[in-house]
Amino acid sequence: MKKLGLLFIAMMMACVCVNAQKCTKSTVKGIANGFISTLMEGNLKGTLGFFDPSYVAEQHDDFLEGRTEQFVAEFLSGNVKKGYYDMTPKLSRIKSMKVKKVCCNPEKEEYYADVKILMDYGVAYIVRLDMRITESGDLRFIGAVG
């Protein structure tokens, strides 16, 4: 129940942030932590609510034909050992995720959270979760298309 509350608070913070045009680092961190909680609970469908709907439609629904696990895993892809090799995690093998750094710069339309992902076999890497303001005015995740 506590995690559900965190998710609700994160989603409300996103709405308040954008509607007031005063996004803060704590808002970005709250959204990232809500996503992490949802993912770590195993609620893959629930994670889709953290993404820009147009991104979900194009990448998840069309390109990946609704393969949610692949969509989320590819979103969490990153470089291990400063670019030594690329990593796309098997979601069930993620041991922990922690927000390390956030950015909220409305003037540059720059919003992101750097998240450290630790796999159950010891590999750790940091991935940048980019966000943008959607057409409806919410702050949501966005990733590569194609």
PDB file of C-alpha atoms in Angstrom:
ATOM      1  CA  MET A   1       0.000   0.000   0.000  1.00  0.00           C
ATOM      2  CA  LYS A   2       2.892   2.336   0.805  1.00  0.00           C
ATOM      3  CA  LYS A   3       4.300   1.847  -2.705  1.00  0.00           C
ATOM      4  CA  LEU A   4       0.913   2.576  -4.253  1.00  0.00           C
ATOM      5  CA  GLY A   5       0.830   5.802  -2.263  1.00  0.00           C
ATOM      6  CA  LEU A   6       4.280   6.730  -3.559  1.00  0.00           C
ATOM      7  CA  LEU A   7       3.113   6.115  -7.111  1.00  0.00           C
ATOM      8  CA  PHE A   8       0.058   8.319  -6.578  1.00  0.00           C
ATOM      9  CA  ILE A   9       2.162  11.094  -5.075  1.00  0.00           C
ATOM     10  CA  ALA A  10       4.647  10.922  -7.959  1.00  0.00           C
ATOM     11  CA  MET A  11       1.875  11.182 -10.542  1.00  0.00           C
ATOM     12  CA  MET A  12       0.251  14.095  -8.698  1.00  0.00           C
ATOM     13  CA  MET A  13       3.617  15.845  -8.437  1.00  0.00           C
ATOM     14  CA  ALA A  14       3.994  15.583 -12.199  1.00  0.00           C
ATOM     15  CA  CYS A  15       0.664  17.312 -12.749  1.00  0.00           C
ATOM     16  CA  VAL A  16       1.366  20.028 -10.184  1.00  0.00           C
ATOM     17  CA  CYS A  17       4.854  20.558 -11.556  1.00  0.00           C
ATOM     18  CA  VAL A  18       3.790  21.177 -15.114  1.00  0.00           C
ATOM     19  CA  ASN A  19       0.566  23.036 -14.427  1.00  0.00           C
ATOM     20  CA  ALA A  20       2.402  25.470 -12.175  1.00  0.00           C
ATOM     21  CA  GLN A  21       5.377  25.656 -14.576  1.00  0.00           C
ATOM     22  CA  LYS A  22       7.583  25.209 -11.503  1.00  0.00           C
ATOM     23  CA  CYS A  23       9.112  21.806 -11.887  1.00  0.00           C
ATOM     24  CA  THR A  24      11.575  20.917  -9.163  1.00  0.00           C
ATOM     25  CA  LYS A  25      14.257  18.284  -8.798  1.00  0.00           C
ATOM     26  CA  SER A  26      12.122  16.600  -6.138  1.00  0.00           C
ATOM     27  CA  THR A  27       9.298  16.289  -8.681  1.00  0.00           C
ATOM     28  CA  VAL A  28      11.570  14.574 -11.202  1.00  0.00           C
ATOM     29  CA  LYS A  29      12.979  12.331  -8.472  1.00  0.00           C
ATOM     30  CA  GLY A  30       9.455  11.454  -7.301  1.00  0.00           C
ATOM     31  CA  ILE A  31       8.419  10.397 -10.792  1.00  0.00           C
ATOM     32  CA  ALA A  32      11.570   8.293 -11.213  1.00  0.00           C
ATOM     33  CA  ASN A  33      11.063   6.659  -7.809  1.00  0.00           C
ATOM     34  CA  GLY A  34       7.432   5.919  -8.652  1.00  0.00           C
ATOM     35  CA  PHE A  35       8.545   4.214 -11.859  1.00  0.00           C
ATOM     36  CA  ILE A  36      11.206   2.230  -9.990  1.00  0.00           C
ATOM     37  CA  SER A  37       8.702   1.083  -7.352  1.00  0.00           C
ATOM     38  CA  THR A  38       6.199   0.025  -9.983  1.00  0.00           C
ATOM     39  CA  LEU A  39       8.851  -1.892 -11.933  1.00  0.00           C
ATOM     40  CA  MET A  40      10.360  -3.582  -8.883  1.00  0.00           C
ATOM     41  CA  GLU A  41       6.866  -4.741  -7.851  1.00  0.00           C
ATOM     42  CA  GLY A  42       6.685  -6.506 -11.216  1.00  0.00           C
ATOM     43  CA  ASN A  43       3.894  -4.301 -12.570  1.00  0.00           C
ATOM     44  CA  LEU A  44       5.106  -3.920 -16.170  1.00  0.00           C
ATOM     45  CA  LYS A  45       1.759  -2.672 -17.483  1.00  0.00           C
ATOM     46  CA  GLY A  46       1.758  -0.068 -14.709  1.00  0.00           C
ATOM     47  CA  THR A  47       5.104   1.292 -15.864  1.00  0.00           C
ATOM     48  CA  LEU A  48       3.543   2.335 -19.172  1.00  0.00           C
ATOM     49  CA  GLY A  49       1.709   5.156 -17.368  1.00  0.00           C
ATOM     50  CA  PHE A  50       5.054   6.855 -16.729  1.00  0.00           C
ATOM     51  CA  PHE A  51       5.782   7.232 -20.451  1.00  0.00           C
ATOM     52  CA  ASP A  52       4.660   9.851 -22.957  1.00  0.00           C
ATOM     53  CA  PRO A  53       1.528   8.352 -24.569  1.00  0.00           C
ATOM     54  CA  SER A  54       2.718   9.206 -28.085  1.00  0.00           C
ATOM     55  CA  TYR A  55       6.012   7.403 -27.380  1.00  0.00           C
ATOM     56  CA  VAL A  56       4.127   4.350 -26.089  1.00  0.00           C
ATOM     57  CA  ALA A  57       1.880   4.365 -29.172  1.00  0.00           C
ATOM     58  CA  GLU A  58       4.760   4.581 -31.634  1.00  0.00           C
ATOM     59  CA  GLN A  59       7.410   2.443 -29.947  1.00  0.00           C
ATOM     60  CA  HIS A  60       5.508  -0.020 -27.698  1.00  0.00           C
ATOM     61  CA  ASP A  61       2.240  -0.479 -29.588  1.00  0.00           C
ATOM     62  CA  ASP A  62       3.388  -0.176 -33.202  1.00  0.00           C
ATOM     63  CA  PHE A  63       7.102  -0.968 -33.501  1.00  0.00           C
ATOM     64  CA  LEU A  64       7.327  -3.564 -30.695  1.00  0.00           C
ATOM     65  CA  GLU A  65       3.740  -4.802 -31.219  1.00  0.00           C
ATOM     66  CA  GLY A  66       2.870  -4.519 -27.513  1.00  0.00           C
ATOM     67  CA  ARG A  67       5.895  -6.351 -26.116  1.00  0.00           C
ATOM     68  CA  THR A  68       6.005  -4.513 -22.786  1.00  0.00           C
ATOM     69  CA  GLU A  69       8.939  -6.393 -21.272  1.00  0.00           C
ATOM     70  CA  GLN A  70      11.116  -5.627 -24.300  1.00  0.00           C
ATOM     71  CA  PHE A  71       9.940  -1.993 -24.319  1.00  0.00           C
ATOM     72  CA  VAL A  72      10.899  -1.417 -20.669  1.00  0.00           C
ATOM     73  CA  ALA A  73      14.158  -3.396 -20.908  1.00  0.00           C
ATOM     74  CA  GLU A  74      15.296  -1.413 -23.942  1.00  0.00           C
ATOM     75  CA  PHE A  75      14.358   1.828 -22.181  1.00  0.00           C
ATOM     76  CA  LEU A  76      16.682   0.782 -19.346  1.00  0.00           C
ATOM     77  CA  SER A  77      19.581  -0.056 -21.675  1.00  0.00           C
ATOM     78  CA  GLY A  78      22.869   1.605 -20.866  1.00  0.00           C
ATOM     79  CA  ASN A  79      26.635   1.463 -21.056  1.00  0.00           C
ATOM     80  CA  VAL A  80      28.680  -0.606 -18.667  1.00  0.00           C
ATOM     81  CA  LYS A  81      32.206   0.507 -17.718  1.00  0.00           C
ATOM     82  CA  LYS A  82      32.034   3.894 -19.466  1.00  0.00           C
ATOM     83  CA  GLY A  83      30.985   2.666 -22.874  1.00  0.00           C
ATOM     84  CA  TYR A  84      32.874  -0.630 -22.804  1.00  0.00           C
ATOM     85  CA  TYR A  85      29.727  -2.515 -23.783  1.00  0.00           C
ATOM     86  CA  ASP A  86      25.990  -1.935 -24.013  1.00  0.00           C
ATOM     87  CA  MET A  87      23.619  -3.614 -21.592  1.00  0.00           C
ATOM     88  CA  THR A  88      19.928  -4.376 -21.991  1.00  0.00           C
ATOM     89  CA  PRO A  89      18.843  -5.864 -18.684  1.00  0.00           C
ATOM     90  CA  LYS A  90      16.688  -8.905 -18.156  1.00  0.00           C
ATOM     91  CA  LEU A  91      14.114  -7.241 -15.915  1.00  0.00           C
ATOM     92  CA  SER A  92      13.766 -10.204 -13.559  1.00  0.00           C
ATOM     93  CA  ARG A  93      17.514  -9.994 -12.828  1.00  0.00           C
ATOM     94  CA  ILE A  94      17.463  -6.376 -11.611  1.00  0.00           C
ATOM     95  CA  LYS A  95      18.408  -6.436  -7.933  1.00  0.00           C
ATOM     96  CA  SER A  96      18.000  -2.729  -7.211  1.00  0.00           C
ATOM     97  CA  MET A  97      17.580   0.670  -8.787  1.00  0.00           C
ATOM     98  CA  LYS A  98      18.414   4.013  -7.202  1.00  0.00           C
ATOM     99  CA  VAL A  99      18.134   7.603  -8.400  1.00  0.00           C
ATOM    100  CA  LYS A 100      21.618   9.136  -8.336  1.00  0.00           C
ATOM    101  CA  LYS A 101      21.103  12.524 -10.006  1.00  0.00           C
ATOM    102  CA  VAL A 102      18.193  14.556 -11.351  1.00  0.00           C
ATOM    103  CA  CYS A 103      17.861  17.559 -13.616  1.00  0.00           C
ATOM    104  CA  CYS A 104      14.937  19.936 -13.950  1.00  0.00           C
ATOM    105  CA  ASN A 105      15.654  22.834 -16.300  1.00  0.00           C
ATOM    106  CA  PRO A 106      12.385  24.178 -17.797  1.00  0.00           C
ATOM    107  CA  GLU A 107      14.209  26.926 -19.741  1.00  0.00           C
ATOM    108  CA  LYS A 108      16.064  24.273 -21.759  1.00  0.00           C
ATOM    109  CA  GLU A 109      13.174  21.779 -21.603  1.00  0.00           C
ATOM    110  CA  GLU A 110      15.618  19.383 -19.957  1.00  0.00           C
ATOM    111  CA  TYR A 111      14.319  16.868 -17.430  1.00  0.00           C
ATOM    112  CA  TYR A 112      15.974  13.583 -16.497  1.00  0.00           C
ATOM    113  CA  ALA A 113      16.946  11.189 -13.737  1.00  0.00           C
ATOM    114  CA  ASP A 114      20.191   9.225 -13.732  1.00  0.00           C
ATOM    115  CA  VAL A 115      19.457   5.831 -12.188  1.00  0.00           C
ATOM    116  CA  LYS A 116      21.960   3.244 -11.004  1.00  0.00           C
ATOM    117  CA  ILE A 117      20.853  -0.276 -11.845  1.00  0.00           C
ATOM    118  CA  LEU A 118      22.407  -3.220 -10.022  1.00  0.00           C
ATOM    119  CA  MET A 119      21.923  -6.669 -11.504  1.00  0.00           C
ATOM    120  CA  ASP A 120      21.711  -9.775  -9.306  1.00  0.00           C
ATOM    121  CA  TYR A 121      25.009 -11.043 -10.769  1.00  0.00           C
ATOM    122  CA  GLY A 122      26.936  -7.932  -9.699  1.00  0.00           C
ATOM    123  CA  VAL A 123      27.021  -5.764 -12.828  1.00  0.00           C
ATOM    124  CA  ALA A 124      26.051  -2.155 -12.154  1.00  0.00           C
ATOM    125  CA  TYR A 125      25.495   0.697 -14.584  1.00  0.00           C
ATOM    126  CA  ILE A 126      23.811   4.084 -14.780  1.00  0.00           C
ATOM    127  CA  VAL A 127      21.080   4.911 -17.240  1.00  0.00           C
ATOM    128  CA  ARG A 128      19.622   8.352 -17.981  1.00  0.00           C
ATOM    129  CA  LEU A 129      15.821   8.408 -17.978  1.00  0.00           C
ATOM    130  CA  ASP A 130      14.839  11.387 -20.111  1.00  0.00           C
ATOM    131  CA  MET A 131      11.490  13.118 -19.596  1.00  0.00           C
ATOM    132  CA  ARG A 132       9.464  15.705 -21.436  1.00  0.00           C
ATOM    133  CA  ILE A 133       6.244  17.598 -21.048  1.00  0.00           C
ATOM    134  CA  THR A 134       3.495  15.858 -22.997  1.00  0.00           C
ATOM    135  CA  GLU A 135       0.729  17.441 -25.048  1.00  0.00           C
ATOM    136  CA  SER A 136      -1.572  17.084 -22.037  1.00  0.00           C
ATOM    137  CA  GLY A 137       0.928  18.950 -19.844  1.00  0.00           C
ATOM    138  CA  ASP A 138       2.282  16.015 -17.825  1.00  0.00           C
ATOM    139  CA  LEU A 139       5.951  15.203 -17.283  1.00  0.00           C
ATOM    140  CA  ARG A 140       6.609  11.700 -18.670  1.00  0.00           C
ATOM    141  CA  PHE A 141       9.469   9.492 -19.875  1.00  0.00           C
ATOM    142  CA  ILE A 142      10.584   9.499 -23.486  1.00  0.00           C
ATOM    143  CA  GLY A 143      13.140   7.309 -25.237  1.00  0.00           C
ATOM    144  CA  ALA A 144      14.572   6.423 -28.611  1.00  0.00           C
ATOM    145  CA  VAL A 145      12.268   5.434 -31.432  1.00  0.00           C
ATOM    146  CA  GLY A 146      13.042   2.833 -34.064  1.00  0.00           C
TER     147      GLY A 146
END
